Short mmCIF file of C-alpha atoms in Angstrom, two decimals:
data_model
loop_
_atom_site.label_atom_id
_atom_site.label_comp_id
_atom_site.label_asym_id
_atom_site.label_seq_id
_atom_site.Cartn_x
_atom_site.Cartn_y
_atom_site.Cartn_z
CA UNK A 26 -0.13 -0.01 -0.10
CA UNK A 27 1.42 3.19 -0.66
CA UNK A 28 1.50 6.53 0.84
CA UNK A 29 -1.94 7.52 -1.00
CA UNK A 30 -3.43 4.35 0.30
CA UNK A 31 -2.31 5.15 3.70
CA UNK A 32 -3.47 8.69 3.49
CA UNK A 33 -6.86 7.39 2.74
CA UNK A 34 -7.39 4.93 5.31
CA UNK A 35 -6.62 7.90 8.01
CA UNK A 36 -8.82 9.98 6.38
CA UNK A 37 -11.71 7.19 6.45
CA UNK A 38 -10.61 6.27 10.21
CA UNK A 39 -11.26 10.04 11.05
CA UNK A 40 -14.79 10.47 9.45
CA UNK A 41 -15.62 7.26 10.74
CA UNK A 42 -14.68 8.75 14.51
CA UNK A 43 -15.80 11.79 13.91
CA UNK A 44 -19.51 11.17 12.75
CA UNK A 45 -21.56 11.15 15.72
CA UNK A 46 -25.09 10.45 13.80
CA UNK A 47 -23.18 7.00 13.06
CA UNK A 48 -22.26 6.42 16.59
CA UNK A 49 -25.45 6.89 17.67
CA UNK A 50 -26.89 4.88 15.05
CA UNK A 51 -24.61 1.97 15.93
CA UNK A 52 -24.89 2.14 19.46
CA UNK A 53 -21.31 1.77 19.47
CA UNK A 54 -21.00 3.15 23.09
CA UNK A 55 -23.50 2.05 25.82
CA UNK A 56 -23.90 4.10 29.18
CA UNK A 57 -26.99 3.51 31.39
CA UNK A 58 -25.97 6.48 33.60
CA UNK A 59 -25.04 5.32 37.14
CA UNK A 60 -25.81 1.60 36.60
CA UNK A 61 -23.60 0.17 34.22
CA UNK A 62 -21.33 0.87 31.81
CA UNK A 63 -20.46 -1.29 28.57
CA UNK A 64 -16.93 -0.64 26.90
CA UNK A 65 -16.84 -1.49 23.44
CA UNK A 66 -14.17 -1.55 21.11
CA UNK A 67 -14.53 0.34 17.64
CA UNK A 68 -12.50 -0.97 14.66
CA UNK A 69 -11.89 -0.03 11.02
CA UNK A 70 -12.55 -1.99 8.45
CA UNK A 71 -9.77 -0.53 5.89
CA UNK A 72 -10.81 -2.28 2.84
CA UNK A 73 -14.21 -0.43 3.28
CA UNK A 74 -12.68 2.93 4.59
CA UNK A 75 -10.20 3.05 0.90
CA UNK A 76 -12.93 1.88 -1.34
CA UNK A 77 -16.27 1.88 0.03
CA UNK A 78 -19.03 3.87 0.37
CA UNK A 79 -18.15 6.71 -0.99
CA UNK A 80 -15.06 7.08 0.60
CA UNK A 81 -16.35 7.16 4.11
CA UNK A 82 -15.09 5.00 6.98
CA UNK A 83 -17.30 2.49 8.50
CA UNK A 84 -17.30 1.37 12.13
CA UNK A 85 -16.86 -2.44 13.27
CA UNK A 86 -18.50 -2.60 16.40
CA UNK A 87 -16.68 -5.43 18.86
CA UNK A 88 -19.04 -5.97 21.63
CA UNK A 89 -17.18 -6.35 25.21
CA UNK A 90 -17.51 -10.05 26.96
CA UNK A 91 -17.83 -8.34 30.22
CA UNK A 92 -20.23 -5.66 31.71
CA UNK A 93 -18.62 -3.63 34.10
CA UNK A 94 -21.41 -2.63 36.79
CA UNK A 95 -21.21 -0.17 39.17
CA UNK A 96 -23.21 -0.16 42.62
CA UNK A 97 -24.84 2.85 43.87
CA UNK A 98 -23.76 2.44 47.01
CA UNK A 99 -24.93 6.07 47.88
CA UNK A 100 -28.45 5.35 46.84
CA UNK A 101 -28.87 2.27 48.67
CA UNK A 102 -27.70 3.78 51.93
CA UNK A 103 -29.18 7.15 51.69
CA UNK A 104 -33.39 5.81 52.77
CA UNK A 105 -31.64 3.94 55.42
CA UNK A 106 -29.93 7.17 57.08
CA UNK A 107 -33.48 8.57 57.31
CA UNK A 108 -34.45 5.42 59.13
CA UNK A 109 -31.37 4.98 60.91
CA UNK A 110 -31.96 8.85 62.32
CA UNK A 111 -35.49 7.93 63.48
CA UNK A 112 -33.95 5.27 65.53
CA UNK A 113 -31.51 6.85 67.30
CA UNK A 114 -33.70 9.46 68.32
CA UNK A 115 -36.15 7.02 69.87
CA UNK A 116 -33.31 5.44 71.61
CA UNK A 117 -31.99 8.69 72.97
CA UNK A 118 -35.72 10.00 73.80
CA UNK A 119 -36.48 6.28 75.05
CA UNK A 120 -33.08 7.09 77.99
CA UNK A 121 -34.06 10.69 78.52
CA UNK A 122 -37.83 9.40 78.69
CA UNK A 123 -36.95 6.85 81.71
CA UNK A 124 -34.03 9.67 83.33
CA UNK A 125 -36.26 12.71 83.75
CA UNK A 126 -39.41 10.92 84.78
CA UNK A 127 -39.22 12.74 88.32
CA UNK A 128 -38.41 16.50 86.86
CA UNK A 129 -40.37 19.41 86.43
CA UNK A 130 -43.29 19.14 84.07
CA UNK A 131 -42.10 22.37 82.26
CA UNK A 132 -38.33 20.88 81.41
CA UNK A 133 -40.00 17.76 80.30
CA UNK A 134 -42.47 19.00 77.76
CA UNK A 135 -39.62 21.31 76.51
CA UNK A 136 -37.47 18.14 76.10
CA UNK A 137 -40.57 16.29 74.52
CA UNK A 138 -41.50 19.33 72.00
CA UNK A 139 -37.49 19.03 70.85
CA UNK A 140 -37.50 15.70 70.49
CA UNK A 141 -41.11 15.51 68.49
CA UNK A 142 -40.05 18.43 66.41
CA UNK A 143 -36.46 16.76 65.76
CA UNK A 144 -38.26 13.75 64.83
CA UNK A 145 -41.26 15.18 62.61
CA UNK A 146 -38.58 16.97 60.29
CA UNK A 147 -37.09 13.56 59.79
CA UNK A 148 -40.36 11.97 59.30
CA UNK A 149 -41.70 14.57 56.70
CA UNK A 150 -38.26 13.81 54.67
CA UNK A 151 -39.21 10.49 54.57
CA UNK A 152 -42.65 10.86 53.84
CA UNK A 153 -41.83 12.98 50.86
CA UNK A 154 -39.45 10.54 49.65
CA UNK A 155 -42.49 8.33 49.11
CA UNK A 156 -44.37 10.85 47.61
CA UNK A 157 -47.11 11.56 50.61
CA UNK A 158 -47.58 14.52 52.32
CA UNK A 159 -45.24 15.72 54.62
CA UNK A 160 -48.05 16.51 57.19
CA UNK A 161 -48.68 13.01 57.20
CA UNK A 162 -45.15 11.89 58.18
CA UNK A 163 -45.99 14.78 61.14
CA UNK A 164 -48.74 13.06 62.12
CA UNK A 165 -47.44 9.26 62.16
CA UNK A 166 -44.49 10.49 63.53
CA UNK A 167 -46.19 12.40 66.75
CA UNK A 168 -48.48 9.06 66.81
CA UNK A 169 -45.69 6.90 67.54
CA UNK A 170 -44.10 8.84 69.83
CA UNK A 171 -47.30 9.74 71.73
CA UNK A 172 -49.02 8.16 74.67
CA UNK A 173 -51.01 5.72 72.32
CA UNK A 174 -48.03 3.87 71.14
CA UNK A 175 -44.69 4.05 72.18
CA UNK A 176 -45.13 7.01 74.86
CA UNK A 177 -41.93 9.08 74.80
CA UNK A 178 -44.20 11.53 75.24
CA UNK A 179 -46.53 11.41 78.40
CA UNK A 180 -50.26 12.75 78.48
CA UNK A 181 -49.10 15.17 81.08
CA UNK A 182 -46.70 17.01 78.73
CA UNK A 183 -49.07 17.11 76.01
CA UNK A 184 -51.19 18.87 77.74
CA UNK A 185 -48.75 21.27 78.99
CA UNK A 186 -47.62 22.04 75.05
CA UNK A 187 -51.68 22.17 73.67
CA UNK A 188 -51.08 25.90 73.83
CA UNK A 189 -48.62 25.58 71.32
CA UNK A 190 -50.77 23.38 69.38
CA UNK A 191 -53.32 25.99 69.78
CA UNK A 192 -51.13 28.78 68.05
CA UNK A 193 -50.55 26.56 65.54
CA UNK A 194 -53.69 25.83 64.54
CA UNK A 195 -54.34 29.47 64.79
CA UNK A 196 -51.67 30.57 62.31
CA UNK A 197 -52.76 28.11 59.68
CA UNK A 198 -56.79 29.45 59.86
CA UNK A 199 -55.39 32.79 59.84
CA UNK A 200 -53.68 31.99 56.54
CA UNK A 201 -57.25 29.95 55.53
CA UNK A 202 -59.50 33.28 56.29
CA UNK A 203 -56.84 35.22 54.37
CA UNK A 204 -57.33 33.39 51.39
CA UNK A 205 -61.16 34.18 51.49
CA UNK A 206 -62.35 37.01 49.60
CA UNK A 207 -65.75 38.80 49.41
CA UNK A 208 -65.44 39.30 45.42
CA UNK A 209 -64.40 35.91 44.88
CA UNK A 210 -67.36 34.26 47.31
CA UNK A 211 -70.06 36.45 45.52
CA UNK A 212 -68.62 35.19 41.87
CA UNK A 213 -69.19 32.04 43.12
CA UNK A 214 -71.80 32.39 45.48
CA UNK A 215 -74.57 29.84 43.33
CA UNK A 216 -71.84 27.07 42.77
CA UNK A 217 -70.41 27.58 46.32
CA UNK A 218 -73.99 26.72 48.31
CA UNK A 219 -74.72 23.80 45.60
CA UNK A 220 -71.34 22.22 46.56
CA UNK A 221 -71.92 23.09 50.23
CA UNK A 222 -75.42 21.54 50.31
CA UNK A 223 -74.19 18.52 48.71
CA UNK A 224 -71.60 18.15 50.97
CA UNK A 225 -73.28 18.91 54.34
CA UNK A 226 -76.82 17.19 53.43
CA UNK A 227 -75.98 14.10 51.78
CA UNK A 228 -73.51 12.87 54.98
CA UNK A 229 -76.17 14.13 56.99
CA UNK A 230 -79.04 11.93 55.74
CA UNK A 231 -77.14 9.27 54.74
CA UNK A 232 -75.31 8.54 58.02
CA UNK A 233 -78.10 9.66 60.21
CA UNK A 234 -80.51 6.74 58.47
CA UNK A 235 -78.37 4.40 58.17
CA UNK A 236 -77.13 4.75 61.85
CA UNK A 237 -80.77 4.64 63.35
CA UNK A 238 -81.48 1.46 61.32
CA UNK A 239 -78.40 -0.56 62.65
CA UNK A 240 -78.66 1.48 66.19
CA UNK A 241 -80.36 -1.27 67.93
CA UNK A 242 -76.84 -3.41 67.30
CA UNK A 243 -74.23 -0.44 67.41
CA UNK A 244 -72.73 -1.36 70.97
CA UNK A 245 -73.03 2.72 72.36
CA UNK A 246 -76.73 2.47 71.49
CA UNK A 247 -77.96 -1.00 72.46
CA UNK A 248 -79.85 -0.61 75.54
CA UNK A 249 -81.27 2.83 74.31
CA UNK A 250 -84.84 3.33 73.48
CA UNK A 251 -85.58 4.26 69.92
CA UNK A 252 -85.82 7.84 70.75
CA UNK A 253 -82.33 8.22 72.47
CA UNK A 254 -80.89 5.76 69.06
CA UNK A 255 -82.48 8.59 66.95
CA UNK A 256 -80.83 11.20 69.11
CA UNK A 257 -77.30 8.89 68.78
CA UNK A 258 -78.28 8.92 64.78
CA UNK A 259 -78.61 12.82 64.49
CA UNK A 260 -75.45 13.46 66.25
CA UNK A 261 -73.40 11.06 64.09
CA UNK A 262 -74.99 12.47 61.11
CA UNK A 263 -73.95 16.18 61.60
CA UNK A 264 -70.54 15.32 62.66
CA UNK A 265 -69.94 13.56 59.53
CA UNK A 266 -70.88 16.39 57.71
CA UNK A 267 -68.03 18.43 59.25
CA UNK A 268 -64.79 18.92 57.21
CA UNK A 269 -61.26 20.76 57.96
CA UNK A 270 -60.31 24.22 56.81
CA UNK A 271 -56.75 23.18 58.63
CA UNK A 272 -55.90 20.41 56.38
CA UNK A 273 -56.77 22.35 53.31
CA UNK A 274 -54.89 24.94 53.89
CA UNK A 275 -51.81 23.27 54.80
CA UNK A 276 -52.28 21.14 51.92
CA UNK A 277 -52.63 24.14 49.80
CA UNK A 278 -49.54 25.42 51.01
CA UNK A 279 -47.16 22.21 50.96
CA UNK A 280 -48.11 21.74 47.34
CA UNK A 281 -47.88 25.53 46.40
CA UNK A 282 -51.40 25.14 44.87
CA UNK A 283 -53.50 28.19 44.76
CA UNK A 284 -55.70 27.37 41.51
CA UNK A 285 -59.30 27.40 41.41
CA UNK A 286 -59.97 24.05 42.61
CA UNK A 287 -57.86 24.28 45.53
CA UNK A 288 -59.90 27.87 46.48
CA UNK A 289 -63.19 26.37 45.96
CA UNK A 290 -62.39 23.42 48.37
CA UNK A 291 -61.24 25.63 50.84
CA UNK A 292 -64.61 27.87 50.56
CA UNK A 293 -66.35 24.80 50.85
CA UNK A 294 -64.71 23.30 53.96
CA UNK A 295 -65.03 26.69 55.49
CA UNK A 296 -68.93 26.72 54.88
CA UNK A 297 -69.29 23.30 56.00
CA UNK A 298 -68.22 23.49 59.24
CA UNK A 299 -70.16 27.04 59.63
CA UNK A 300 -73.08 24.67 58.64
CA UNK A 301 -72.45 22.19 60.95
CA UNK A 302 -72.04 24.50 64.33
CA UNK A 303 -75.73 25.59 63.37
CA UNK A 304 -76.75 22.19 62.63
CA UNK A 305 -75.82 20.62 65.97
CA UNK A 306 -77.26 23.30 68.00
CA UNK A 307 -80.59 22.65 65.90
CA UNK A 308 -80.06 18.79 66.46
CA UNK A 309 -79.48 19.70 70.17
CA UNK A 310 -82.88 21.28 70.02
CA UNK A 311 -84.54 18.54 68.46
CA UNK A 312 -83.52 15.92 70.49
CA UNK A 313 -84.78 17.49 73.51
CA UNK A 314 -88.64 16.15 73.32
CA UNK A 315 -87.19 13.04 71.41
CA UNK A 316 -84.96 11.38 74.30
CA UNK A 317 -85.72 10.29 78.16
CA UNK A 318 -86.07 12.64 80.56
CA UNK A 319 -82.67 14.08 81.69
CA UNK A 320 -81.03 12.27 78.65
CA UNK A 321 -80.07 15.57 77.11
CA UNK A 322 -78.72 18.98 78.25
CA UNK A 323 -80.14 21.24 76.53
CA UNK A 324 -78.21 24.22 77.94
CA UNK A 325 -75.08 22.48 75.93
CA UNK A 326 -77.08 23.92 72.53
CA UNK A 327 -76.62 27.20 73.80
CA UNK A 328 -72.88 26.67 74.58
CA UNK A 329 -72.74 25.14 71.13
CA UNK A 330 -73.92 28.45 69.85
CA UNK A 331 -72.24 30.79 71.74
CA UNK A 332 -68.75 29.28 70.80
CA UNK A 333 -69.60 29.59 67.33
CA UNK A 334 -70.76 33.10 67.47
CA UNK A 335 -68.79 34.20 70.17
CA UNK A 336 -65.85 32.66 68.29
CA UNK A 337 -66.56 34.60 65.17
CA UNK A 338 -66.97 38.01 66.83
CA UNK A 339 -63.71 37.81 68.56
CA UNK A 340 -61.76 36.82 65.67
CA UNK A 341 -63.04 39.69 63.66
CA UNK A 342 -62.50 42.11 66.72
CA UNK A 343 -58.82 40.56 66.90
CA UNK A 344 -58.69 41.02 63.20
CA UNK A 345 -59.56 44.72 63.44
CA UNK A 346 -56.60 45.71 66.36
CA UNK A 347 -54.00 43.25 64.12
CA UNK A 348 -54.84 45.72 61.00
CA UNK A 349 -54.58 48.73 62.92
CA UNK A 350 -51.04 47.73 64.21
CA UNK A 351 -50.25 46.70 60.78
CA UNK A 352 -51.07 49.92 59.21
CA UNK A 353 -49.04 51.70 61.88
CA UNK A 354 -45.59 50.20 59.38
CA UNK A 355 -44.40 47.53 61.95
CA UNK A 356 -41.79 45.92 59.52
CA UNK A 357 -41.86 42.43 61.63
CA UNK A 358 -45.03 41.38 60.06
CA UNK A 359 -44.43 37.67 60.40
CA UNK A 360 -43.10 37.91 64.26
CA UNK A 361 -46.00 40.07 64.87
CA UNK A 362 -48.68 37.25 63.06
CA UNK A 363 -46.85 34.59 65.26
CA UNK A 364 -47.61 36.81 68.41
CA UNK A 365 -51.27 37.14 67.30
CA UNK A 366 -51.57 33.12 67.01
CA UNK A 367 -50.13 32.73 70.71
CA UNK A 368 -52.57 35.60 71.93
CA UNK A 369 -55.47 33.78 69.88
CA UNK A 370 -54.78 30.54 71.62
CA UNK A 371 -54.87 32.37 75.18
CA UNK A 372 -57.95 34.30 74.64
CA UNK A 373 -59.58 31.22 73.30
CA UNK A 374 -58.61 28.81 76.34
CA UNK A 375 -59.79 31.71 78.59
CA UNK A 376 -62.82 32.19 77.18
CA UNK A 377 -63.40 28.51 76.21
CA UNK A 378 -63.94 29.37 72.56
CA UNK A 379 -62.52 27.67 69.58
CA UNK A 380 -58.90 29.18 67.98
CA UNK A 381 -59.29 27.77 64.73
CA UNK A 382 -62.33 29.95 64.05
CA UNK A 383 -61.43 33.16 66.00
CA UNK A 384 -58.59 32.77 63.58
CA UNK A 385 -60.19 32.26 60.58
CA UNK A 386 -62.60 34.92 61.00
CA UNK A 387 -59.64 37.28 61.81
CA UNK A 388 -58.18 36.24 58.32
CA UNK A 389 -60.93 36.97 56.69
CA UNK A 390 -61.34 40.27 58.16
CA UNK A 391 -57.90 41.36 56.97
CA UNK A 392 -58.27 40.03 53.65
CA UNK A 393 -61.31 42.24 53.01
CA UNK A 394 -61.52 44.76 55.37
CA UNK A 395 -57.78 46.17 55.77
CA UNK A 396 -55.22 47.22 53.38
CA UNK A 397 -53.00 44.57 54.98
CA UNK A 398 -54.58 41.89 53.31
CA UNK A 399 -52.23 40.89 50.79
CA UNK A 400 -48.92 41.72 52.83
CA UNK A 401 -50.42 39.32 55.33
CA UNK A 402 -50.75 36.52 53.05
CA UNK A 403 -47.25 36.89 52.14
CA UNK A 404 -46.12 36.94 55.12
CA UNK A 405 -48.34 33.70 56.65
CA UNK A 406 -46.37 31.77 53.63
CA UNK A 407 -42.96 32.17 55.18
CA UNK A 408 -44.49 31.23 59.04
CA UNK A 409 -46.51 28.27 57.72
CA UNK A 410 -43.89 25.14 57.94
CA UNK A 411 -43.41 25.95 61.17
CA UNK A 412 -47.12 26.03 62.06
CA UNK A 413 -47.28 22.99 59.98
CA UNK A 414 -44.68 21.05 62.10
CA UNK A 415 -45.71 22.31 65.59
CA UNK A 416 -49.85 21.70 64.77
CA UNK A 417 -49.44 18.51 63.01
CA UNK A 418 -46.97 16.60 64.95
CA UNK A 419 -48.83 17.36 68.46
CA UNK A 420 -52.16 16.60 67.10
CA UNK A 421 -50.77 13.35 65.93
CA UNK A 422 -49.47 12.74 69.40
CA UNK A 423 -53.17 13.12 70.65
CA UNK A 424 -54.59 11.08 68.66
CA UNK A 425 -56.82 8.59 70.33
CA UNK A 426 -57.34 5.34 67.84
CA UNK A 427 -57.46 2.60 70.43
CA UNK A 428 -61.09 2.47 70.24
CA UNK A 429 -60.61 1.00 66.82
CA UNK A 430 -59.65 -2.48 68.28
CA UNK A 431 -63.20 -2.85 69.60
CA UNK A 432 -65.08 -0.29 67.01
CA UNK A 433 -63.40 -1.06 64.11
CA UNK A 434 -66.14 -2.61 61.72
CA UNK A 435 -68.91 0.49 63.17
CA UNK A 436 -65.91 2.85 62.47
CA UNK A 437 -65.37 1.78 58.92
CA UNK A 438 -68.90 1.63 58.45
CA UNK A 439 -69.39 5.03 59.11
CA UNK A 440 -66.58 6.47 57.13
CA UNK A 441 -67.52 4.47 54.37
CA UNK A 442 -71.18 6.03 54.32
CA UNK A 443 -69.44 9.32 54.61
CA UNK A 444 -67.19 9.06 51.91
CA UNK A 445 -70.08 7.70 49.41
CA UNK A 446 -72.35 10.34 50.30
CA UNK A 447 -69.76 12.84 49.89
CA UNK A 448 -69.04 11.23 46.45
CA UNK A 449 -72.80 11.65 45.54
CA UNK A 450 -73.37 14.77 47.19
CA UNK A 451 -71.05 16.54 44.61
CA UNK A 452 -72.31 14.80 41.53
CA UNK A 453 -75.29 16.09 42.43
CA UNK A 454 -73.97 19.71 43.17
CA UNK A 455 -72.34 19.21 39.82
CA UNK A 456 -75.94 19.06 37.54
CA UNK A 457 -75.88 22.95 38.37
CA UNK A 458 -74.00 24.44 35.36
CA UNK A 459 -72.10 26.81 37.68
CA UNK A 460 -70.45 23.64 39.37
CA UNK A 461 -67.45 22.45 36.92
CA UNK A 462 -66.96 19.03 35.86
CA UNK A 463 -64.05 18.50 37.66
CA UNK A 464 -65.20 20.05 41.27
CA UNK A 465 -67.96 17.32 40.87
CA UNK A 466 -65.80 14.36 39.79
CA UNK A 467 -62.84 14.55 42.29
CA UNK A 468 -64.07 17.45 44.97
CA UNK A 469 -65.32 14.71 47.38
CA UNK A 470 -61.69 13.67 47.42
CA UNK A 471 -60.63 16.95 49.30
CA UNK A 472 -63.19 16.64 51.81
CA UNK A 473 -62.17 13.77 53.40
CA UNK A 474 -60.04 15.32 56.00
CA UNK A 475 -61.74 16.51 59.69
CA UNK A 476 -60.12 17.98 62.79
CA UNK A 477 -60.57 21.20 64.91
CA UNK A 478 -64.14 22.05 64.78
CA UNK A 479 -65.30 18.53 64.97
CA UNK A 480 -63.28 17.61 67.88
CA UNK A 481 -65.35 20.52 69.79
CA UNK A 482 -68.25 19.33 68.72
CA UNK A 483 -67.44 15.75 69.38
CA UNK A 484 -66.51 17.01 73.32
CA UNK A 485 -69.48 18.75 73.33
CA UNK A 486 -71.57 15.96 72.45
CA UNK A 487 -70.01 14.03 75.54
CA UNK A 488 -71.42 16.51 77.55
CA UNK A 489 -75.04 16.92 76.16
CA UNK A 490 -75.66 13.36 76.34
CA UNK A 491 -74.33 12.61 80.15
CA UNK A 492 -74.93 9.16 79.85
CA UNK A 493 -73.54 8.12 76.51
CA UNK A 494 -71.70 11.05 75.44
CA UNK A 495 -68.66 9.31 76.55
CA UNK A 496 -69.13 6.25 74.29
CA UNK A 497 -70.16 8.09 71.51
CA UNK A 498 -67.16 10.44 71.62
CA UNK A 499 -64.74 7.47 71.68
CA UNK A 500 -66.50 6.36 68.51
CA UNK A 501 -66.62 9.66 66.70
CA UNK A 502 -62.74 10.66 67.71
CA UNK A 503 -61.61 7.17 66.25
CA UNK A 504 -63.63 8.12 63.02
CA UNK A 505 -62.00 11.80 62.92
CA UNK A 506 -58.35 10.22 63.56
CA UNK A 507 -58.85 8.09 60.94
CA UNK A 508 -60.25 10.75 58.48
CA UNK A 509 -57.30 13.15 59.75
CA UNK A 510 -54.55 10.66 58.44
CA UNK A 511 -56.37 9.40 55.04
CA UNK A 512 -57.38 13.06 54.35
CA UNK A 513 -54.11 14.62 53.42
CA UNK A 514 -53.62 11.46 50.79
CA UNK A 515 -57.19 12.15 49.25
CA UNK A 516 -56.81 15.86 49.03
CA UNK A 517 -53.33 15.58 47.21
CA UNK A 518 -54.79 13.21 45.03
CA UNK A 519 -57.64 15.42 44.21
CA UNK A 520 -55.29 18.07 43.25
CA UNK A 521 -53.07 15.86 40.62
CA UNK A 522 -56.22 14.94 38.96
CA UNK A 523 -57.34 18.84 38.79
CA UNK A 524 -53.85 19.60 37.61
CA UNK A 525 -52.99 21.71 39.85
CA UNK A 526 -50.60 20.13 42.68
CA UNK A 527 -47.28 21.48 42.51
CA UNK A 528 -43.96 19.91 41.81
CA UNK A 529 -44.74 19.10 38.46
CA UNK A 530 -47.40 16.47 39.82
CA UNK A 531 -50.72 17.48 37.78
CA UNK A 532 -51.59 15.03 35.19
CA UNK A 533 -54.66 16.55 33.24
CA UNK A 534 -53.38 20.26 33.04
CA UNK A 535 -54.49 23.39 34.78
CA UNK A 536 -57.34 23.57 32.74
CA UNK A 537 -59.02 20.37 33.90
CA UNK A 538 -59.88 22.59 37.51
CA UNK A 539 -61.83 25.30 35.41
CA UNK A 540 -64.41 22.94 33.55
CA UNK A 541 -62.08 22.97 30.14
CA UNK A 542 -61.50 26.66 30.09
CA UNK A 543 -58.09 27.49 28.57
CA UNK A 544 -56.21 30.41 28.52
CA UNK A 545 -53.16 32.21 30.47
CA UNK A 546 -55.68 32.55 33.43
CA UNK A 547 -56.81 29.22 33.66
CA UNK A 548 -52.77 28.52 33.39
CA UNK A 549 -51.78 30.11 36.52
CA UNK A 550 -55.11 29.64 38.54
CA UNK A 551 -55.72 33.37 38.92
CA UNK A 552 -59.49 33.09 36.92
CA UNK A 553 -62.12 31.09 36.40
CA UNK A 554 -64.00 30.76 32.74
CA UNK A 555 -67.58 30.62 33.06
CA UNK A 556 -69.26 28.36 35.33
CA UNK A 557 -66.03 28.30 37.69
CA UNK A 558 -67.07 28.70 41.40
CA UNK A 559 -63.31 30.68 42.14
CA UNK A 560 -62.54 34.27 40.56
CA UNK A 561 -60.22 36.50 41.41
CA UNK A 562 -60.65 40.20 42.13
#
């Protein structure tokens, strides 16, 4: 071979190696990322390089006989670090739990709070990695460490920390109230009324009728007369209609869901709780002539009404004072809001009111009758994560699910009835043209959660019916606990189906929540097309 032939061969070699398309087509080098690398040798057929295919060199792929596998030890061990951290925290807390058994309550409560928050942070990260809501991780960590299970935190310590749980509840409820605007409520009032009616009337009627029909076998009403059993069924139906604006707000904040679907569900949950407060008072009044003499304390009906009206009134006053103070130009708005939440907690305890309703009314006043509404909403976003951590961790530690061991068939029956009735209640609401199809189909998933006001009403029911109120409260608290755990998962699924979940979790696009109305407003969640429920002012 002469110099010309050698030059032609080298030229073919250069062309063959330099052709990226040929390399990609022949898959000369196989790389599966971090999992494996398959080395392959590439040769040149000099005859083809000299004479074939218009002077272009062709590659001969020689597969490697062996496969080199890189084991991603870091990826394997990373999940174990979180489990190890939780185990180490539990061991340390178990040791300190035994050592400090005779210490002052304040010191033990402070130690318990620090342990719970550290463990909840780890649990929230684990929950995020397995693609479930963080607040569910907080709840489960609190429940696991609380008196109901591992008993790393004592009941008296939780009681001492209750004011912090109430403050966290108030801060979240303040954010919920600040999301409600009169302009939006007026724009979607027909759909909101229709959705609230379906979400309250259907569970109330279905649960009441079924509970009354099976009441001869219901453990808490077996030995009661049929009049008393009807009162039990009415109370169960009333509490089945309650919802949780706090969980709704927390999920909206965690998933950064500010679209019309999420805002509509928030409005429905607030309306549900207000309607259930009125309905509970009416049920107690109706039960008086039905039940046996002395079976109901009618004064509790007045207490329930006063608690509802008093909480809303005090909340408006708190909102007015807070707005006036913010108008003075205070810069540390977030710190002031935290102080207001602590103050709300103490006011509620002193006056025997509901801190969530007080803060809800205060937030609503600030959003609609104060110039500081937007400023408050912005600052509450920064303070929301610590509030979620404190409230849901302490709430999880206080969960009482022991009744499930004896009453689980009845709990599952009542929960199933509530879920099915919510489903068909919103489908009924969707028959109105002002209710978007996505709300009618998926909205029931966002109304599963219960907390706060439902627990307060369960305590009032115990006081109203002294003979069987304790058993009734035990059953209702077990139901609320299950709803509180399952609700965040269902709400997240509702947001995903509606296309409003953050972090790229949507499946149908933002316009699904608008009933098929597209445009920039639909994509950003800042407006609702014709027939929508929520419209931004």
